[in-house]
Amino acid sequence: FYGIMIDAGSTGSRIHVYHFKSLDAENDAMELQSEVFQSIKPGLSSYADDPRAGAESLMPLLDIAMSTVPENKRAITPINLKATAGLRLLPQEKAQALLTEVESLIKSYPFLFDPEDAVEIMEGLNEGKFAWVTVNYLLNTIGQPSHRQCVVLDLGGGSTQI
């Protein structure tokens, strides 16, 4: 199983192409086999006045996804782009124009695209929640009474979450 996440931050965009191995189909348990990571600069918000160029700036990242995910897995590989503070700080119409162009570009690739939430601006509160879950999951502190969970401080280019 593969999954693609694009983090469109204020200072740059980053792609994570994850490859998971199923451990228990009954419980949907998976183990991370590998991750391909790449980043580009500047961030999407730098293209506020040229949304098409903003979308096209993501093409090198999408090309990495194409070269990483086997052809026979692409149609079942979900892809998501979550924008953060850089787009939250733009006027609504400029942010929406960027998202519309990005959505159009991503739809042109053969990955599994959910039009409901595949491309969106993430609320700062959710940024903090996802960071907390990620760190505590990786440290195996979730649901373990003998462990103390970690506090997470995310110092982004355009926002901070605790």
PDB file of C-alpha atoms in Angstrom:
ATOM      1  CA  PHE A   1       0.000   0.000   0.000  1.00  0.00           C
ATOM      2  CA  TYR A   2       1.291   3.480  -0.922  1.00  0.00           C
ATOM      3  CA  GLY A   3       0.170   6.919   0.219  1.00  0.00           C
ATOM      4  CA  ILE A   4       1.232  10.395  -0.875  1.00  0.00           C
ATOM      5  CA  MET A   5       1.150  13.506   1.301  1.00  0.00           C
ATOM      6  CA  ILE A   6       2.203  16.958   0.143  1.00  0.00           C
ATOM      7  CA  ASP A   7       2.799  19.537   2.868  1.00  0.00           C
ATOM      8  CA  ALA A   8       2.422  22.969   1.292  1.00  0.00           C
ATOM      9  CA  GLY A   9       4.023  25.158   3.958  1.00  0.00           C
ATOM     10  CA  SER A  10       4.813  28.838   4.056  1.00  0.00           C
ATOM     11  CA  THR A  11       8.484  28.450   3.104  1.00  0.00           C
ATOM     12  CA  GLY A  12       8.285  25.451   0.790  1.00  0.00           C
ATOM     13  CA  SER A  13       6.432  22.319  -0.225  1.00  0.00           C
ATOM     14  CA  ARG A  14       7.397  18.823   0.794  1.00  0.00           C
ATOM     15  CA  ILE A  15       6.297  15.444  -0.506  1.00  0.00           C
ATOM     16  CA  HIS A  16       6.232  12.229   1.467  1.00  0.00           C
ATOM     17  CA  VAL A  17       5.620   9.031  -0.499  1.00  0.00           C
ATOM     18  CA  TYR A  18       4.964   6.265   2.002  1.00  0.00           C
ATOM     19  CA  HIS A  19       5.088   2.536   1.323  1.00  0.00           C
ATOM     20  CA  PHE A  20       3.335   0.368   3.894  1.00  0.00           C
ATOM     21  CA  LYS A  21       3.187  -3.383   4.394  1.00  0.00           C
ATOM     22  CA  SER A  22      -0.065  -4.887   5.643  1.00  0.00           C
ATOM     23  CA  LEU A  23       0.440  -6.743   8.921  1.00  0.00           C
ATOM     24  CA  ASP A  24      -3.139  -7.674   9.732  1.00  0.00           C
ATOM     25  CA  ALA A  25      -5.823  -7.178   7.088  1.00  0.00           C
ATOM     26  CA  GLU A  26      -8.544  -7.772   9.664  1.00  0.00           C
ATOM     27  CA  ASN A  27      -7.491  -4.767  11.749  1.00  0.00           C
ATOM     28  CA  ASP A  28      -5.942  -2.659   8.970  1.00  0.00           C
ATOM     29  CA  ALA A  29      -2.607  -2.828  10.811  1.00  0.00           C
ATOM     30  CA  MET A  30       0.293  -1.600   8.699  1.00  0.00           C
ATOM     31  CA  GLU A  31       4.027  -1.167   9.027  1.00  0.00           C
ATOM     32  CA  LEU A  32       5.982   1.561   7.255  1.00  0.00           C
ATOM     33  CA  GLN A  33       8.399  -0.042   4.790  1.00  0.00           C
ATOM     34  CA  SER A  34       9.904   3.094   3.284  1.00  0.00           C
ATOM     35  CA  GLU A  35       9.445   6.804   2.765  1.00  0.00           C
ATOM     36  CA  VAL A  36      10.639   9.006  -0.065  1.00  0.00           C
ATOM     37  CA  PHE A  37      10.944  12.666   0.894  1.00  0.00           C
ATOM     38  CA  GLN A  38      11.759  15.740  -1.161  1.00  0.00           C
ATOM     39  CA  SER A  39      11.245  19.461  -0.662  1.00  0.00           C
ATOM     40  CA  ILE A  40      11.163  22.508  -2.883  1.00  0.00           C
ATOM     41  CA  LYS A  41      11.180  26.258  -2.299  1.00  0.00           C
ATOM     42  CA  PRO A  42       9.486  28.706  -2.309  1.00  0.00           C
ATOM     43  CA  GLY A  43       6.093  27.957  -0.756  1.00  0.00           C
ATOM     44  CA  LEU A  44       2.818  28.127  -2.669  1.00  0.00           C
ATOM     45  CA  SER A  45       1.926  31.455  -1.081  1.00  0.00           C
ATOM     46  CA  SER A  46       4.817  33.007  -3.028  1.00  0.00           C
ATOM     47  CA  TYR A  47       2.689  32.456  -6.133  1.00  0.00           C
ATOM     48  CA  ALA A  48      -0.354  34.360  -4.858  1.00  0.00           C
ATOM     49  CA  ASP A  49      -0.395  36.488  -8.018  1.00  0.00           C
ATOM     50  CA  ASP A  50       0.270  33.580 -10.410  1.00  0.00           C
ATOM     51  CA  PRO A  51      -1.714  30.534  -9.262  1.00  0.00           C
ATOM     52  CA  ARG A  52      -0.901  28.469 -12.339  1.00  0.00           C
ATOM     53  CA  ALA A  53       2.837  28.885 -11.730  1.00  0.00           C
ATOM     54  CA  GLY A  54       2.215  27.916  -8.118  1.00  0.00           C
ATOM     55  CA  ALA A  55       0.580  24.667  -9.167  1.00  0.00           C
ATOM     56  CA  GLU A  56       3.311  23.991 -11.727  1.00  0.00           C
ATOM     57  CA  SER A  57       5.946  24.475  -9.021  1.00  0.00           C
ATOM     58  CA  LEU A  58       4.693  21.187  -7.543  1.00  0.00           C
ATOM     59  CA  MET A  59       5.393  19.178 -10.700  1.00  0.00           C
ATOM     60  CA  PRO A  60       8.882  18.039  -9.581  1.00  0.00           C
ATOM     61  CA  LEU A  61       7.314  16.625  -6.421  1.00  0.00           C
ATOM     62  CA  LEU A  62       4.574  14.872  -8.366  1.00  0.00           C
ATOM     63  CA  ASP A  63       7.192  13.452 -10.721  1.00  0.00           C
ATOM     64  CA  ILE A  64       8.907  11.907  -7.684  1.00  0.00           C
ATOM     65  CA  ALA A  65       5.611  10.270  -6.761  1.00  0.00           C
ATOM     66  CA  MET A  66       5.289   8.943 -10.317  1.00  0.00           C
ATOM     67  CA  SER A  67       8.761   7.426 -10.213  1.00  0.00           C
ATOM     68  CA  THR A  68       8.263   5.939  -6.731  1.00  0.00           C
ATOM     69  CA  VAL A  69       4.795   4.386  -6.908  1.00  0.00           C
ATOM     70  CA  PRO A  70       4.646   1.363  -9.231  1.00  0.00           C
ATOM     71  CA  GLU A  71       2.412   1.910 -12.238  1.00  0.00           C
ATOM     72  CA  ASN A  72      -0.005  -0.837 -11.191  1.00  0.00           C
ATOM     73  CA  LYS A  73      -0.491   0.823  -7.759  1.00  0.00           C
ATOM     74  CA  ARG A  74      -1.022   4.440  -8.819  1.00  0.00           C
ATOM     75  CA  ALA A  75      -4.802   4.315  -9.280  1.00  0.00           C
ATOM     76  CA  ILE A  76      -5.235   2.993  -5.723  1.00  0.00           C
ATOM     77  CA  THR A  77      -2.669   5.289  -4.094  1.00  0.00           C
ATOM     78  CA  PRO A  78      -4.329   8.191  -2.264  1.00  0.00           C
ATOM     79  CA  ILE A  79      -2.824  11.638  -2.675  1.00  0.00           C
ATOM     80  CA  ASN A  80      -3.418  14.649  -0.454  1.00  0.00           C
ATOM     81  CA  LEU A  81      -2.096  18.180  -0.273  1.00  0.00           C
ATOM     82  CA  LYS A  82      -2.533  20.116   2.936  1.00  0.00           C
ATOM     83  CA  ALA A  83      -1.612  23.788   2.895  1.00  0.00           C
ATOM     84  CA  THR A  84      -0.716  25.533   6.128  1.00  0.00           C
ATOM     85  CA  ALA A  85      -0.102  29.065   7.393  1.00  0.00           C
ATOM     86  CA  GLY A  86       1.261  30.455   4.133  1.00  0.00           C
ATOM     87  CA  LEU A  87      -2.127  30.046   2.462  1.00  0.00           C
ATOM     88  CA  ARG A  88      -4.135  30.782   5.615  1.00  0.00           C
ATOM     89  CA  LEU A  89      -2.527  34.228   5.688  1.00  0.00           C
ATOM     90  CA  LEU A  90      -3.452  35.067   2.080  1.00  0.00           C
ATOM     91  CA  PRO A  91      -6.702  36.802   1.124  1.00  0.00           C
ATOM     92  CA  GLN A  92      -9.398  34.144   0.624  1.00  0.00           C
ATOM     93  CA  GLU A  93      -9.725  34.673  -3.150  1.00  0.00           C
ATOM     94  CA  LYS A  94      -5.975  34.331  -3.753  1.00  0.00           C
ATOM     95  CA  ALA A  95      -5.723  31.207  -1.604  1.00  0.00           C
ATOM     96  CA  GLN A  96      -8.718  29.661  -3.369  1.00  0.00           C
ATOM     97  CA  ALA A  97      -7.271  30.433  -6.812  1.00  0.00           C
ATOM     98  CA  LEU A  98      -4.068  28.618  -5.826  1.00  0.00           C
ATOM     99  CA  LEU A  99      -5.985  25.622  -4.471  1.00  0.00           C
ATOM    100  CA  THR A 100      -8.105  25.423  -7.626  1.00  0.00           C
ATOM    101  CA  GLU A 101      -5.009  25.316  -9.849  1.00  0.00           C
ATOM    102  CA  VAL A 102      -3.295  22.785  -7.575  1.00  0.00           C
ATOM    103  CA  GLU A 103      -6.379  20.565  -7.568  1.00  0.00           C
ATOM    104  CA  SER A 104      -6.552  20.684 -11.367  1.00  0.00           C
ATOM    105  CA  LEU A 105      -2.896  19.693 -11.648  1.00  0.00           C
ATOM    106  CA  ILE A 106      -3.111  16.839  -9.142  1.00  0.00           C
ATOM    107  CA  LYS A 107      -6.248  15.466 -10.840  1.00  0.00           C
ATOM    108  CA  SER A 108      -4.223  15.146 -14.059  1.00  0.00           C
ATOM    109  CA  TYR A 109      -2.013  12.533 -12.378  1.00  0.00           C
ATOM    110  CA  PRO A 110      -3.184   8.902 -12.101  1.00  0.00           C
ATOM    111  CA  PHE A 111      -3.413   8.787  -8.298  1.00  0.00           C
ATOM    112  CA  LEU A 112      -6.529   8.269  -6.171  1.00  0.00           C
ATOM    113  CA  PHE A 113      -7.996  11.721  -5.641  1.00  0.00           C
ATOM    114  CA  ASP A 114     -10.848  12.456  -3.211  1.00  0.00           C
ATOM    115  CA  PRO A 115     -12.430  15.751  -4.306  1.00  0.00           C
ATOM    116  CA  GLU A 116     -13.900  16.301  -0.834  1.00  0.00           C
ATOM    117  CA  ASP A 117     -10.640  16.889   0.997  1.00  0.00           C
ATOM    118  CA  ALA A 118      -7.599  15.947  -1.087  1.00  0.00           C
ATOM    119  CA  VAL A 119      -6.514  19.582  -1.496  1.00  0.00           C
ATOM    120  CA  GLU A 120      -7.261  21.979   1.329  1.00  0.00           C
ATOM    121  CA  ILE A 121      -5.944  24.481   3.824  1.00  0.00           C
ATOM    122  CA  MET A 122      -5.413  22.805   7.170  1.00  0.00           C
ATOM    123  CA  GLU A 123      -6.535  24.659  10.269  1.00  0.00           C
ATOM    124  CA  GLY A 124      -3.759  25.459  12.720  1.00  0.00           C
ATOM    125  CA  LEU A 125      -5.503  23.453  15.435  1.00  0.00           C
ATOM    126  CA  ASN A 126      -5.355  20.343  13.241  1.00  0.00           C
ATOM    127  CA  GLU A 127      -1.684  20.979  12.468  1.00  0.00           C
ATOM    128  CA  GLY A 128      -1.001  20.792  16.176  1.00  0.00           C
ATOM    129  CA  LYS A 129      -3.158  17.694  16.685  1.00  0.00           C
ATOM    130  CA  PHE A 130      -1.541  15.793  13.824  1.00  0.00           C
ATOM    131  CA  ALA A 131       1.950  16.706  15.026  1.00  0.00           C
ATOM    132  CA  TRP A 132       1.081  15.469  18.526  1.00  0.00           C
ATOM    133  CA  VAL A 133      -0.364  12.179  17.249  1.00  0.00           C
ATOM    134  CA  THR A 134       2.632  11.613  14.956  1.00  0.00           C
ATOM    135  CA  VAL A 135       5.264  12.167  17.628  1.00  0.00           C
ATOM    136  CA  ASN A 136       3.481  10.150  20.289  1.00  0.00           C
ATOM    137  CA  TYR A 137       2.720   7.327  17.862  1.00  0.00           C
ATOM    138  CA  LEU A 138       6.364   7.122  16.815  1.00  0.00           C
ATOM    139  CA  LEU A 139       7.428   7.097  20.466  1.00  0.00           C
ATOM    140  CA  ASN A 140       4.801   4.423  21.223  1.00  0.00           C
ATOM    141  CA  THR A 141       3.307   6.493  24.040  1.00  0.00           C
ATOM    142  CA  ILE A 142      -0.320   6.424  22.862  1.00  0.00           C
ATOM    143  CA  GLY A 143      -2.415   4.067  24.954  1.00  0.00           C
ATOM    144  CA  GLN A 144       0.533   2.945  27.068  1.00  0.00           C
ATOM    145  CA  PRO A 145      -0.212   3.651  30.727  1.00  0.00           C
ATOM    146  CA  SER A 146       3.425   3.260  31.732  1.00  0.00           C
ATOM    147  CA  HIS A 147       4.622   5.968  29.346  1.00  0.00           C
ATOM    148  CA  ARG A 148       4.270   9.696  29.488  1.00  0.00           C
ATOM    149  CA  GLN A 149       3.086  11.407  26.356  1.00  0.00           C
ATOM    150  CA  CYS A 150       5.120  14.189  24.804  1.00  0.00           C
ATOM    151  CA  VAL A 151       4.181  17.791  24.273  1.00  0.00           C
ATOM    152  CA  VAL A 152       4.859  18.970  20.728  1.00  0.00           C
ATOM    153  CA  LEU A 153       5.955  22.463  19.724  1.00  0.00           C
ATOM    154  CA  ASP A 154       5.730  23.067  15.965  1.00  0.00           C
ATOM    155  CA  LEU A 155       7.589  26.217  14.920  1.00  0.00           C
ATOM    156  CA  GLY A 156       6.563  26.723  11.317  1.00  0.00           C
ATOM    157  CA  GLY A 157       7.503  29.464   8.912  1.00  0.00           C
ATOM    158  CA  GLY A 158       4.164  31.231   9.298  1.00  0.00           C
ATOM    159  CA  SER A 159       2.599  29.802  12.465  1.00  0.00           C
ATOM    160  CA  THR A 160       3.315  27.986  15.695  1.00  0.00           C
ATOM    161  CA  GLN A 161       1.314  25.179  17.280  1.00  0.00           C
ATOM    162  CA  ILE A 162       1.675  23.670  20.754  1.00  0.00           C
TER     163      ILE A 162
END
